[in-house]
GROMACS .gro file of C-alpha atoms in nm:
model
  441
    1UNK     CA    1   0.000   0.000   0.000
    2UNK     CA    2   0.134   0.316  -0.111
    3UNK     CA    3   0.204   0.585   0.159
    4UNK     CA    4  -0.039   0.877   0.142
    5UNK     CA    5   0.291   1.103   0.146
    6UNK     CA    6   0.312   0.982  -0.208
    7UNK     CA    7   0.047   1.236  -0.329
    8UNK     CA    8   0.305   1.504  -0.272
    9UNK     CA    9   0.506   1.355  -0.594
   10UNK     CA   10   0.180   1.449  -0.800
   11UNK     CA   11   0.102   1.850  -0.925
   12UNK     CA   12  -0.310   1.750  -0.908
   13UNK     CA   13  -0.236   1.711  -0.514
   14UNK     CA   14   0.090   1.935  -0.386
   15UNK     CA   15  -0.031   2.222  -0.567
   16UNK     CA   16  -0.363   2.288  -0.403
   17UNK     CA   17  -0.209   2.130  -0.051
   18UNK     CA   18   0.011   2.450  -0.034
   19UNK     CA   19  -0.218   2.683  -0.202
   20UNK     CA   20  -0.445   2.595   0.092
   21UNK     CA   21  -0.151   2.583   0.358
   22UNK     CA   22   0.001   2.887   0.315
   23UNK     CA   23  -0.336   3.061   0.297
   24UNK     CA   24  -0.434   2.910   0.652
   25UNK     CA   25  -0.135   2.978   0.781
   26UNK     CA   26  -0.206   3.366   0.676
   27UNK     CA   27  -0.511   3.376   0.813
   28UNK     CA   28  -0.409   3.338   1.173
   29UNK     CA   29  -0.097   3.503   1.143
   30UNK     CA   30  -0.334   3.821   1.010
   31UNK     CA   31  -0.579   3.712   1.277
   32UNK     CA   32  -0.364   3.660   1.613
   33UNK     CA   33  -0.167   3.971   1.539
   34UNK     CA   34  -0.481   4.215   1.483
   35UNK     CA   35  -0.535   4.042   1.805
   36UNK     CA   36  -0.237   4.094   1.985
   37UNK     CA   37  -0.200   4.450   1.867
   38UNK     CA   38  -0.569   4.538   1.984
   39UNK     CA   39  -0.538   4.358   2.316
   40UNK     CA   40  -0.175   4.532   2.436
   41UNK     CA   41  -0.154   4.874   2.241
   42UNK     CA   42  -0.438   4.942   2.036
   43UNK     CA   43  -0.738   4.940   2.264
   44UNK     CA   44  -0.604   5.175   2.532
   45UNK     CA   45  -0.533   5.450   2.191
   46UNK     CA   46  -0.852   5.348   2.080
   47UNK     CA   47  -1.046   5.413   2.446
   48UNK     CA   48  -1.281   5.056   2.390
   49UNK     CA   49  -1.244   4.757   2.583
   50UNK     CA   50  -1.008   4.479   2.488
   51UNK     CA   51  -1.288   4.196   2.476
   52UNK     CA   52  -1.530   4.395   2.235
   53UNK     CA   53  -1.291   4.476   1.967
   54UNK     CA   54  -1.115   4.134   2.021
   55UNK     CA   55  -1.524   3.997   2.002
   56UNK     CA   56  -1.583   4.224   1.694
   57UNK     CA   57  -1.230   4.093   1.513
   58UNK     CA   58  -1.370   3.750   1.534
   59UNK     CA   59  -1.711   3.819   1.417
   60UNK     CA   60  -1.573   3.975   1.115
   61UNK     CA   61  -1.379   3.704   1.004
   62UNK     CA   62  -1.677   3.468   1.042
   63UNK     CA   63  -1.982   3.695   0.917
   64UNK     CA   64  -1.883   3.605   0.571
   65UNK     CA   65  -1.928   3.230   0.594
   66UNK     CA   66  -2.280   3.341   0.688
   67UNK     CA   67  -2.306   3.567   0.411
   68UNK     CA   68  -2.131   3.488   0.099
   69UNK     CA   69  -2.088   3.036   0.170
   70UNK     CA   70  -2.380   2.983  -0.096
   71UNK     CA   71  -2.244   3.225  -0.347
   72UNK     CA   72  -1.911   3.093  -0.354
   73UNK     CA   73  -2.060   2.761  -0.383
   74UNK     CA   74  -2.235   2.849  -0.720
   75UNK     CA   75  -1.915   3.036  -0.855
   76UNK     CA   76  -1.710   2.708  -0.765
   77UNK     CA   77  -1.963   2.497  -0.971
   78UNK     CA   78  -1.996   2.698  -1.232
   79UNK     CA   79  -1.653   2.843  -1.333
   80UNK     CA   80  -1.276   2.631  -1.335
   81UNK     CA   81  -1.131   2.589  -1.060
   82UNK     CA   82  -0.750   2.669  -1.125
   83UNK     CA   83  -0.868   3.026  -1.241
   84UNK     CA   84  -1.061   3.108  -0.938
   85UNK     CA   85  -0.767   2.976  -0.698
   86UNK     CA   86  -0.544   3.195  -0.856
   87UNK     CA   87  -0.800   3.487  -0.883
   88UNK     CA   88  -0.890   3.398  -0.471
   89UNK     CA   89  -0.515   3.437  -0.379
   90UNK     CA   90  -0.433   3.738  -0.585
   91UNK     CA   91  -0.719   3.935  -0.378
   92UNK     CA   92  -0.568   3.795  -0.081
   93UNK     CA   93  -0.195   4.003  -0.188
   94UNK     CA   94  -0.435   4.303  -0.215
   95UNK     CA   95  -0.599   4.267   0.072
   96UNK     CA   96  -0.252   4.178   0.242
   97UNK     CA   97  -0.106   4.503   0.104
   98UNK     CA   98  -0.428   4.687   0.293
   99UNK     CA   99  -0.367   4.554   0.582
  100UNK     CA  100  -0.002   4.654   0.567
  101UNK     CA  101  -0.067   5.003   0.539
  102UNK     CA  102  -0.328   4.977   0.826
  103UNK     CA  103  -0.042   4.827   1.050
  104UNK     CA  104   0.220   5.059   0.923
  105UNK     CA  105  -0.003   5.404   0.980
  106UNK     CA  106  -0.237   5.233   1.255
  107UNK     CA  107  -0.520   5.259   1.061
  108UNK     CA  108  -0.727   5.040   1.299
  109UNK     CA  109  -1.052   5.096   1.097
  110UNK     CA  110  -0.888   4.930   0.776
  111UNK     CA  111  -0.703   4.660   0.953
  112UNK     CA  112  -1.101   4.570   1.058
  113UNK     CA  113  -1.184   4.601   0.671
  114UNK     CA  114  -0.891   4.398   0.572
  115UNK     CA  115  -1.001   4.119   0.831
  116UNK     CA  116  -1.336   4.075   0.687
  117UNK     CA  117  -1.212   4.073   0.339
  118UNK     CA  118  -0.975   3.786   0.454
  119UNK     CA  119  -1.253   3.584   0.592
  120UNK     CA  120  -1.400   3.677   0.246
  121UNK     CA  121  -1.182   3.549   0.013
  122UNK     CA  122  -1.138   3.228   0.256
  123UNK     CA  123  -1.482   3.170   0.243
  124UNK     CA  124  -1.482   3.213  -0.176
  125UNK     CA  125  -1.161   2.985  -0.116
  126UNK     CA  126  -1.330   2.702   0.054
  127UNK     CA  127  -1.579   2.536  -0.176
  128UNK     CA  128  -1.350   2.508  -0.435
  129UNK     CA  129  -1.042   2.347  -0.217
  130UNK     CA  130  -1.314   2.062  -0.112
  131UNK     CA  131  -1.445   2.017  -0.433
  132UNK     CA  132  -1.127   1.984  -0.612
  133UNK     CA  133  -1.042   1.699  -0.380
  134UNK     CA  134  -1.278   1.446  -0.528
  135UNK     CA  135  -1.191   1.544  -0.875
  136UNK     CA  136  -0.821   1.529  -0.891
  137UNK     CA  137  -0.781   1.241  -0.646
  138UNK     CA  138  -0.900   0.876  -0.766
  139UNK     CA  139  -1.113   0.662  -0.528
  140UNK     CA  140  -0.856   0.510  -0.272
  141UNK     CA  141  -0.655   0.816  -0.261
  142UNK     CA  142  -0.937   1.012  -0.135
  143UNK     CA  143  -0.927   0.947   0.216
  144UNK     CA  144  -0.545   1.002   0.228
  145UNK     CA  145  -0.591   1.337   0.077
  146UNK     CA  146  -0.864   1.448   0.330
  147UNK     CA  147  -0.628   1.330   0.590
  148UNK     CA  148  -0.320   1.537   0.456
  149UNK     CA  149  -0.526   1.853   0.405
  150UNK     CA  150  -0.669   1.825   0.808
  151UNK     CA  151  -0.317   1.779   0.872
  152UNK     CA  152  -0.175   2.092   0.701
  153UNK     CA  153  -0.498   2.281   0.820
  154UNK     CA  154  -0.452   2.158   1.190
  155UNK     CA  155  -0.040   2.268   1.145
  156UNK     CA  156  -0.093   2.609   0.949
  157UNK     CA  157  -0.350   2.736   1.218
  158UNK     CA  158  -0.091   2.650   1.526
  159UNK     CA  159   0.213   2.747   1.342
  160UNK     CA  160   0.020   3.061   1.240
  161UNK     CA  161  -0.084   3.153   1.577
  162UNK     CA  162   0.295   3.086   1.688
  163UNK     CA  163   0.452   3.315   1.441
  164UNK     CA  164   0.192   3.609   1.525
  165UNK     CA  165   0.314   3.568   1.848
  166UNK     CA  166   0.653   3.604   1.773
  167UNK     CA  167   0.668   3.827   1.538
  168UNK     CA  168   0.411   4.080   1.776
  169UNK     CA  169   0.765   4.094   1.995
  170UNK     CA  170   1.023   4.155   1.748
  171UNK     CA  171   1.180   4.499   1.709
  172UNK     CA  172   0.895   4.708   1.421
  173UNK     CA  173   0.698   4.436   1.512
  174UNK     CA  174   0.389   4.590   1.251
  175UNK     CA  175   0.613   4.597   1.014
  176UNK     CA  176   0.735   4.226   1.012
  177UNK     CA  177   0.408   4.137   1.020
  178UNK     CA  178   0.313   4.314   0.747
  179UNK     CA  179   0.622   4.211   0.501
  180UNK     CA  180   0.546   3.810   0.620
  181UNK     CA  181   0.191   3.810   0.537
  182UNK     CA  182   0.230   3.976   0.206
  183UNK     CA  183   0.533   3.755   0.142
  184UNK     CA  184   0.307   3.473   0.229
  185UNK     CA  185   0.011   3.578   0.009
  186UNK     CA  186   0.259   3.595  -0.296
  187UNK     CA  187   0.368   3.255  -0.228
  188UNK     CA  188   0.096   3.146  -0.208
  189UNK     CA  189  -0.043   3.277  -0.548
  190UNK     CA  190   0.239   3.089  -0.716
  191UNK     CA  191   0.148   2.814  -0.563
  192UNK     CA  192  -0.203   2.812  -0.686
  193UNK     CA  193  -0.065   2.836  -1.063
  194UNK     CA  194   0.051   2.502  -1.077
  195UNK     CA  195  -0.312   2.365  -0.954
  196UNK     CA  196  -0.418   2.176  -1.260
  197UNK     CA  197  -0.709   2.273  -1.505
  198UNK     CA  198  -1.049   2.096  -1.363
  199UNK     CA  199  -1.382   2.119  -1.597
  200UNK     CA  200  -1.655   2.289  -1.488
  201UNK     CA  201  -1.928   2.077  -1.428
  202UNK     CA  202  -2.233   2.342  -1.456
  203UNK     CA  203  -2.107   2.584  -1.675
  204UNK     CA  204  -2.415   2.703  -1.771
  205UNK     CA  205  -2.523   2.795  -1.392
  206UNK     CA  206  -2.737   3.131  -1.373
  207UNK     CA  207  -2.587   3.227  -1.078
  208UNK     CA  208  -2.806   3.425  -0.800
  209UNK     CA  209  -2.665   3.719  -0.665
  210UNK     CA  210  -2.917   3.738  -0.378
  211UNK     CA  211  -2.702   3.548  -0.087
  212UNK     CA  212  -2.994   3.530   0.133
  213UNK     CA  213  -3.244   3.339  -0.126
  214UNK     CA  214  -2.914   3.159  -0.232
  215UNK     CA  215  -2.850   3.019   0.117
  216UNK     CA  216  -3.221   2.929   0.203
  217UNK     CA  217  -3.222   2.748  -0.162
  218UNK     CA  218  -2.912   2.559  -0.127
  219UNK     CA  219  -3.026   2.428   0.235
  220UNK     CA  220  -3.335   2.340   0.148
  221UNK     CA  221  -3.146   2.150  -0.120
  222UNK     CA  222  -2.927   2.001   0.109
  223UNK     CA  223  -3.235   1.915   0.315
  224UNK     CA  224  -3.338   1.696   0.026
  225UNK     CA  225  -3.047   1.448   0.071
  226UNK     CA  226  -3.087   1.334   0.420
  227UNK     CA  227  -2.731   1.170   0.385
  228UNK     CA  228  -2.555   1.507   0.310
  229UNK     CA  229  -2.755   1.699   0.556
  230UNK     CA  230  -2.646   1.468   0.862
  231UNK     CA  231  -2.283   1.438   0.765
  232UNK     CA  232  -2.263   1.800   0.754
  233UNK     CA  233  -2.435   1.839   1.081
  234UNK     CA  234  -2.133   1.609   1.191
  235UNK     CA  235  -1.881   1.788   0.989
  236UNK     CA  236  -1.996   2.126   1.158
  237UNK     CA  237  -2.031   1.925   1.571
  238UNK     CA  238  -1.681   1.899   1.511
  239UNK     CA  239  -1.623   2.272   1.476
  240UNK     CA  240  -1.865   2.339   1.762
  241UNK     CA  241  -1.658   2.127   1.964
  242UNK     CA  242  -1.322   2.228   1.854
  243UNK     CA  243  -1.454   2.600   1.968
  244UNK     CA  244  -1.547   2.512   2.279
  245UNK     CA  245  -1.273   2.321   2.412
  246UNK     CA  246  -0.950   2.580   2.202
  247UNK     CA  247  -1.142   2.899   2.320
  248UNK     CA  248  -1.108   2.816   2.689
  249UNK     CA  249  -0.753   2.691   2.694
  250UNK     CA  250  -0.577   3.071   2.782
  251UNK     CA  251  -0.850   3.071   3.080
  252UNK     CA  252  -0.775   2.744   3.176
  253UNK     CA  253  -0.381   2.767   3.162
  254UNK     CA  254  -0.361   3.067   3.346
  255UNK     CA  255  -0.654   3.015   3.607
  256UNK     CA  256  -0.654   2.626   3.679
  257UNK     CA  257  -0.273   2.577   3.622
  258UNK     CA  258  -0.148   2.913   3.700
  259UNK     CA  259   0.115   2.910   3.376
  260UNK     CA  260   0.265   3.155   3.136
  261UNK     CA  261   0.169   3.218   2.785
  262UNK     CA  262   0.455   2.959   2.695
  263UNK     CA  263   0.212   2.690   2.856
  264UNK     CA  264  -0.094   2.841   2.673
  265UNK     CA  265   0.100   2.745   2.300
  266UNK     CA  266   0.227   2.403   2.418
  267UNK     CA  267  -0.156   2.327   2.498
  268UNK     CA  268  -0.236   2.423   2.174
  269UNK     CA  269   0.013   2.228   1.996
  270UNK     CA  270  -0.072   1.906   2.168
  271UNK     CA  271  -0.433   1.939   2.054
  272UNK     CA  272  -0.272   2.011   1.712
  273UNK     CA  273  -0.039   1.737   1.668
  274UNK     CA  274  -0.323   1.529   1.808
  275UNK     CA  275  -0.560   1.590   1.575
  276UNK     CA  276  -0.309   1.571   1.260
  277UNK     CA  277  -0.172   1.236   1.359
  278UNK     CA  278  -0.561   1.111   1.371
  279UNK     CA  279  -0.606   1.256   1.053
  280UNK     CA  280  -0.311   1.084   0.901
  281UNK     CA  281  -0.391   0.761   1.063
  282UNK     CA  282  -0.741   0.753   0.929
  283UNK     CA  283  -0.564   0.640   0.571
  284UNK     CA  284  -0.418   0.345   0.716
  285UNK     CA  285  -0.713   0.242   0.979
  286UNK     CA  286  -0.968   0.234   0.716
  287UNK     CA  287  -0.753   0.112   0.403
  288UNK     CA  288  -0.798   0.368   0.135
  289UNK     CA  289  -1.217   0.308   0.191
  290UNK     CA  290  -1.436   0.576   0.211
  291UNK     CA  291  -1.612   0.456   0.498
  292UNK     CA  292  -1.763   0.538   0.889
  293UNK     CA  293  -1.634   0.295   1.065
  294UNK     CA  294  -1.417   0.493   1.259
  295UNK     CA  295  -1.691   0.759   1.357
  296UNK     CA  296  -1.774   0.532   1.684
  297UNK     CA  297  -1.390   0.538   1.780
  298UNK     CA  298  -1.385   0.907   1.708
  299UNK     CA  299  -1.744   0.991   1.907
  300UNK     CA  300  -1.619   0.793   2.217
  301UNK     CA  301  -1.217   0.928   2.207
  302UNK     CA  302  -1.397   1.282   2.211
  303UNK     CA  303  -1.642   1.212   2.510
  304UNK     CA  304  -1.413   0.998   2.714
  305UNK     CA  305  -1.105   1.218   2.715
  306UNK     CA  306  -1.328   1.529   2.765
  307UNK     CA  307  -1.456   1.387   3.080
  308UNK     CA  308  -1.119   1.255   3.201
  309UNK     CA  309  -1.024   1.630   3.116
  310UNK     CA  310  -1.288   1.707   3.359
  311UNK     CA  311  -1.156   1.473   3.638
  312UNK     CA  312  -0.777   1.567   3.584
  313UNK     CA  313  -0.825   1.945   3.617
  314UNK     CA  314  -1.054   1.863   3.927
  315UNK     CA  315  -0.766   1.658   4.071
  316UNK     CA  316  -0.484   1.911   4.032
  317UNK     CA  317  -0.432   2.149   4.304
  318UNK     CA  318  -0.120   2.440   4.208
  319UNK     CA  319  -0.090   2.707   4.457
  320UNK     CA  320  -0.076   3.082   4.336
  321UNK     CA  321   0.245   3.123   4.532
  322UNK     CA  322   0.395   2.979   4.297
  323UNK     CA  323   0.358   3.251   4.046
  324UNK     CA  324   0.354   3.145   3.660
  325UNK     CA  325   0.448   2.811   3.588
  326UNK     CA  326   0.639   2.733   3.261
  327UNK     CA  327   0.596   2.408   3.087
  328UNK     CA  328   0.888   2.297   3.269
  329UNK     CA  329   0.772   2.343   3.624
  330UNK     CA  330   0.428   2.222   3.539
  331UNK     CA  331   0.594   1.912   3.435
  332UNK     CA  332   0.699   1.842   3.818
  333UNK     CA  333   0.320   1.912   3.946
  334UNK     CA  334   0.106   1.607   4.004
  335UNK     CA  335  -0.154   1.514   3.777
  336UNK     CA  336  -0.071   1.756   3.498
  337UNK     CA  337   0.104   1.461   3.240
  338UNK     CA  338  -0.256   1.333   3.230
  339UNK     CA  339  -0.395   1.698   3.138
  340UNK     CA  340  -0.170   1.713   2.843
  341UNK     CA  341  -0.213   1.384   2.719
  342UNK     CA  342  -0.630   1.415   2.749
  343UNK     CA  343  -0.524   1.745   2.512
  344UNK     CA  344  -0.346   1.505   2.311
  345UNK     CA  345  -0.611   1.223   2.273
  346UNK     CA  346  -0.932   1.472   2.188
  347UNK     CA  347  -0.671   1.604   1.877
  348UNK     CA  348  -0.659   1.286   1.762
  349UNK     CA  349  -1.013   1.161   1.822
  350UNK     CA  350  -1.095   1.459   1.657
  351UNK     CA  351  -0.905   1.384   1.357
  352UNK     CA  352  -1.022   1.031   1.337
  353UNK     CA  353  -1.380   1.178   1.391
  354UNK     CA  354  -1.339   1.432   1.115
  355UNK     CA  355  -1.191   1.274   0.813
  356UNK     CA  356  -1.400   0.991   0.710
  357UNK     CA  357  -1.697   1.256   0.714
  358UNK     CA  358  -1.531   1.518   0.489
  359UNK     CA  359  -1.433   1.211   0.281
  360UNK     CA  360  -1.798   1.109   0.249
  361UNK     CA  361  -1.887   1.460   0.221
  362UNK     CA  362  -1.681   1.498  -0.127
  363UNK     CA  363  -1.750   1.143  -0.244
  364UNK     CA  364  -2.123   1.144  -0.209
  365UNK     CA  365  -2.235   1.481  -0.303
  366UNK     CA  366  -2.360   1.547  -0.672
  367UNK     CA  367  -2.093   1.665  -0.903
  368UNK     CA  368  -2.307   1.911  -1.031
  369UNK     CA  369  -2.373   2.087  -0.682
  370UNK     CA  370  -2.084   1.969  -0.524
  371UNK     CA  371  -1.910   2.321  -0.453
  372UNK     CA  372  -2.254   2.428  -0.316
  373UNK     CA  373  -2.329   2.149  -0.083
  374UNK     CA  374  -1.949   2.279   0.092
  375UNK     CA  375  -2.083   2.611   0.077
  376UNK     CA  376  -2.392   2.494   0.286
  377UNK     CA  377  -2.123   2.299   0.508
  378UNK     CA  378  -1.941   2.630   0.569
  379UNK     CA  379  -2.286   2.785   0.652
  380UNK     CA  380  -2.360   2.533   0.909
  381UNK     CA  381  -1.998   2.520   1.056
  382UNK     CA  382  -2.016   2.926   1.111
  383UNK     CA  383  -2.373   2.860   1.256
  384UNK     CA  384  -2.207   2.569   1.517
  385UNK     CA  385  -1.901   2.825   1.585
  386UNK     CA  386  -2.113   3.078   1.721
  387UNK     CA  387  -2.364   2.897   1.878
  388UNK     CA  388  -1.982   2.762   2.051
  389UNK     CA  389  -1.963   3.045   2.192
  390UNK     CA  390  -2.320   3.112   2.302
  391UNK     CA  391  -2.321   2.756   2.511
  392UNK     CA  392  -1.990   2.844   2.700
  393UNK     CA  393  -2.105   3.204   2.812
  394UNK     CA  394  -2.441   3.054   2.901
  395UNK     CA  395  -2.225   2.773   3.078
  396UNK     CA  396  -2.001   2.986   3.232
  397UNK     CA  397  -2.118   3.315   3.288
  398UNK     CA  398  -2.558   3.255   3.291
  399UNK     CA  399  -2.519   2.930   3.489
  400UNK     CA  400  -2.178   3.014   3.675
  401UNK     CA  401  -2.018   2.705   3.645
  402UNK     CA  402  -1.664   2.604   3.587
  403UNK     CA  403  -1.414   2.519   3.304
  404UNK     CA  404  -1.392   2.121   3.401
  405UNK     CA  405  -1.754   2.123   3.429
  406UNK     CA  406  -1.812   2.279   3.043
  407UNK     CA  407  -1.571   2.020   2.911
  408UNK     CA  408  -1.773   1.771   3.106
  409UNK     CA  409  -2.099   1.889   2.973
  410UNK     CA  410  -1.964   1.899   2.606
  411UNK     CA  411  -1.840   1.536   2.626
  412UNK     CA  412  -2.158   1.395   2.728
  413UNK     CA  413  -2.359   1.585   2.515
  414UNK     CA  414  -2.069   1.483   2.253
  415UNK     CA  415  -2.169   1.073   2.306
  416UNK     CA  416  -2.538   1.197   2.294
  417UNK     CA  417  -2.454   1.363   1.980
  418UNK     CA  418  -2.289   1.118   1.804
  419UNK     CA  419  -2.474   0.837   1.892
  420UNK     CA  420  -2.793   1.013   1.701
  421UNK     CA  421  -2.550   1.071   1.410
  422UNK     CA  422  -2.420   0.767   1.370
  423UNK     CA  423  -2.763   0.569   1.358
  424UNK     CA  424  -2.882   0.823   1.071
  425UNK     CA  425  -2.580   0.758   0.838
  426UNK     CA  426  -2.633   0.419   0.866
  427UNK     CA  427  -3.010   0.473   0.773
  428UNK     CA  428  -2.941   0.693   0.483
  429UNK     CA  429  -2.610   0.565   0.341
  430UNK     CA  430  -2.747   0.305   0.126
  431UNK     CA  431  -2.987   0.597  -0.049
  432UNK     CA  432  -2.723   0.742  -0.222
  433UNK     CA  433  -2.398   0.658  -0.436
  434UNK     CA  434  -2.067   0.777  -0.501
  435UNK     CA  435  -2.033   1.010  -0.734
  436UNK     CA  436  -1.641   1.084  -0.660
  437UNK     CA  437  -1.467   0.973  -1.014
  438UNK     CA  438  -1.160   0.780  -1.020
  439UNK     CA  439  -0.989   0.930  -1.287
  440UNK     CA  440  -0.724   1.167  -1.186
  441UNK     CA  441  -0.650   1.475  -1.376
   0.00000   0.00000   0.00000
């Protein structure tokens, strides 16, 4: 059995894996830095609190995944998709070059602009990344592609995050930022003209400019294929849950284990390396088939660890006189190992949860709609996102209760979940049929 690793040797694969990696790994450099610049410097200049322009940075980004998800979805179907990659990256050195002279002249209002236009052209990017998969890989290379692409996803967001935060405390910190992201955006445009030439499968779309009719149609549509609809509600739990547990872990680190940032990016690594070793392993567990028979292993690695999470955090007791710990000194505390592998394990249940559905996902939904049905998936995974971060301030704040007791909470609502989803693939799978070619380009 060939090694999925072998798909870097083809164009049709490598081509699109770093178009899509580099612009990831832009998107939270951009992102954490807009951050880090509003939370230490540009809030008190500004007079507003830190949390509502940090809240308002990351409703930008997301609002157009509400807005735009469908339309993108149509353009995807309708025009090639080697054209629009490289037309999608070469409004992201644009928008880069904005965002540099917002930095450079602290323009705050146009770094805001510049944000939303990222989340834009990532949203406009996203439909046709997903759909190209199914198209330019055959059948039994499918699943090893998915897996690769959750990897470099899973690696460009926590390597993004990283640099931000390094490059936020280097001497003209704005303007390092600024020359890396643009450098990065031109890279990644060059990238995107070696992605192969893909037919358009619905060239004669009429496309409809009205994004509101256009996301009620292509839901409803969804709706239609009970199949589609329930993997995406899976695809989209898995962002939900992602949310919940990543958001928390800068309140956890510094109020349960009283640790430095250091601690806060080690955390965040674990679940990162967790979750693209699952993903990788999901090739060899399930043999090149596009099938859900990891999904139980996946539901029950995500409950189990969450509420061992739970336990372990309620178990460690770190006194405050001890000041901030770094990863080293938390090492020597009892019962934090088992924190950071629980971190460890939900990564990769997650990516063993995650794969085999976006592999389904691709394989199952018709070629002539298949750019819209991931539109409607990046609907529905905004939609989980924020309703994320509705159940952990009604959680936290509304109810009062504590970080070990959300994680709890999300677990077992997590096996609750997944037991529901599981039963309705199996009900619908056999109502549908691949439609994934296996022809390569």
């Amino acid at each position: 059995m060939a090694s999925q690793f072998s798909l870097f040797k083809h164009r049709r694969f490598s081509a699109m894996f770093f178009t899509q990696f580099l612009g990831a790994f832009n998107d939270n450099v951009f992102k954490q830095a807009l951050i880090l610049v509003l939370t230490y410097s540009a809030a008190a200049k500004m007079g507003m609190k830190i949390s509502l322009l940090n809240n308002l940075a990351a409703m930008l980004f997301i609002l157009p995944y509400f807005l735009f998800s469908a339309l993108a979805g149509q353009i995807a179907d309708k025009y090639e998709k080697s054209r629009l990659t490289q037309a999608i990256k070469l409004l992201e050195i644009i928008i880069m070059a904005m965002a540099m002279i917002g930095f450079m002249f602290e323009i705050y209002w146009l770094l805001f602009v510049a944000l939303f236009l990222m989340g834009t052209q990532s949203t406009f990017f996203g439909p046709v990344k997903y759909s190209y998969l199914p198209e330019a890989m055959q059948k039994d290379e499918l699943v090893g592609a998915n897996g690769l692409f959750q990897t470099g996803t899973s690696l460009a967001i926590l390597t993004g995050m990283m640099s931000a935060g390094v490059l936020t405390q280097m001497n003209n910190s704005l303007l390092w930022v600024s020359c890396v992201t643009l450098t990065v955006a031109i890279l990644g445009f060059g990238a995107s003209k070696f992605v192969p030439i893909t037919p358009s499968h619905a060239p004669n779309l009429a496309i409809n400019y009205n994004i509101f009719s256009t996301s009620f149609d292509i839901i409803k549509y969804l709706y239609g294929l009970p199949l589609l609809f329930f993997i995406i509600l899976g695809n989209s739990w898995f962002w939900f849950y992602g949310a919940t547990f990543l958001t928390q872990v800068p309140e956890f680190s510094k109020v349960i284990l009283h640790s430095d940032e250091s601690v806060v990016i080690f955390l965040l690594t674990l679940f990162s390396v967790g979750t693209a070793l699952g993903s990788l392993l999901c090739k060899t567990l399930t043999k090149n088939q596009i099938s859900l028979k990891l999904l139980p292993i996946g539901i029950l690695g995500l409950s189990v660890f969450a509420i061992d999470l739970f336990l372990a955090l309620n178990a460690i007791h770190i006194s405050t006189t001890d000041g901030s710990l770094n990863i080293s000194q938390l090492l020597d505390k009892d019962g934090t190992t088992r924190v950071f592998v629980d971190l460890f394990l939900l990564g990769l249940s997650g990516g063993v949860y995650i794969v085999p559905l976006y592999a389904f996902m691709q394989a199952y939904a018709p070629i002539s709609h298949r750019s819209r049905i991931v539109g409607a998936n990046n609907i529905f995974n905004a939609i989980f996102m924020v309703g994320s971060a509705i159940f952990s301030i009604v959680i936290l704040s509304v109810l009062g209760t504590s970080l070990p007791v959300l994680f709890a909470i999300t677990g077992i609502i997590n096996l609750i979940f997944g037991i529901f989803l599981y039963k309705k693939l199996n009900q619908y799978k056999d109502t549908m049929t691949p439609t994934q070619s296996d022809i390569p380009i």
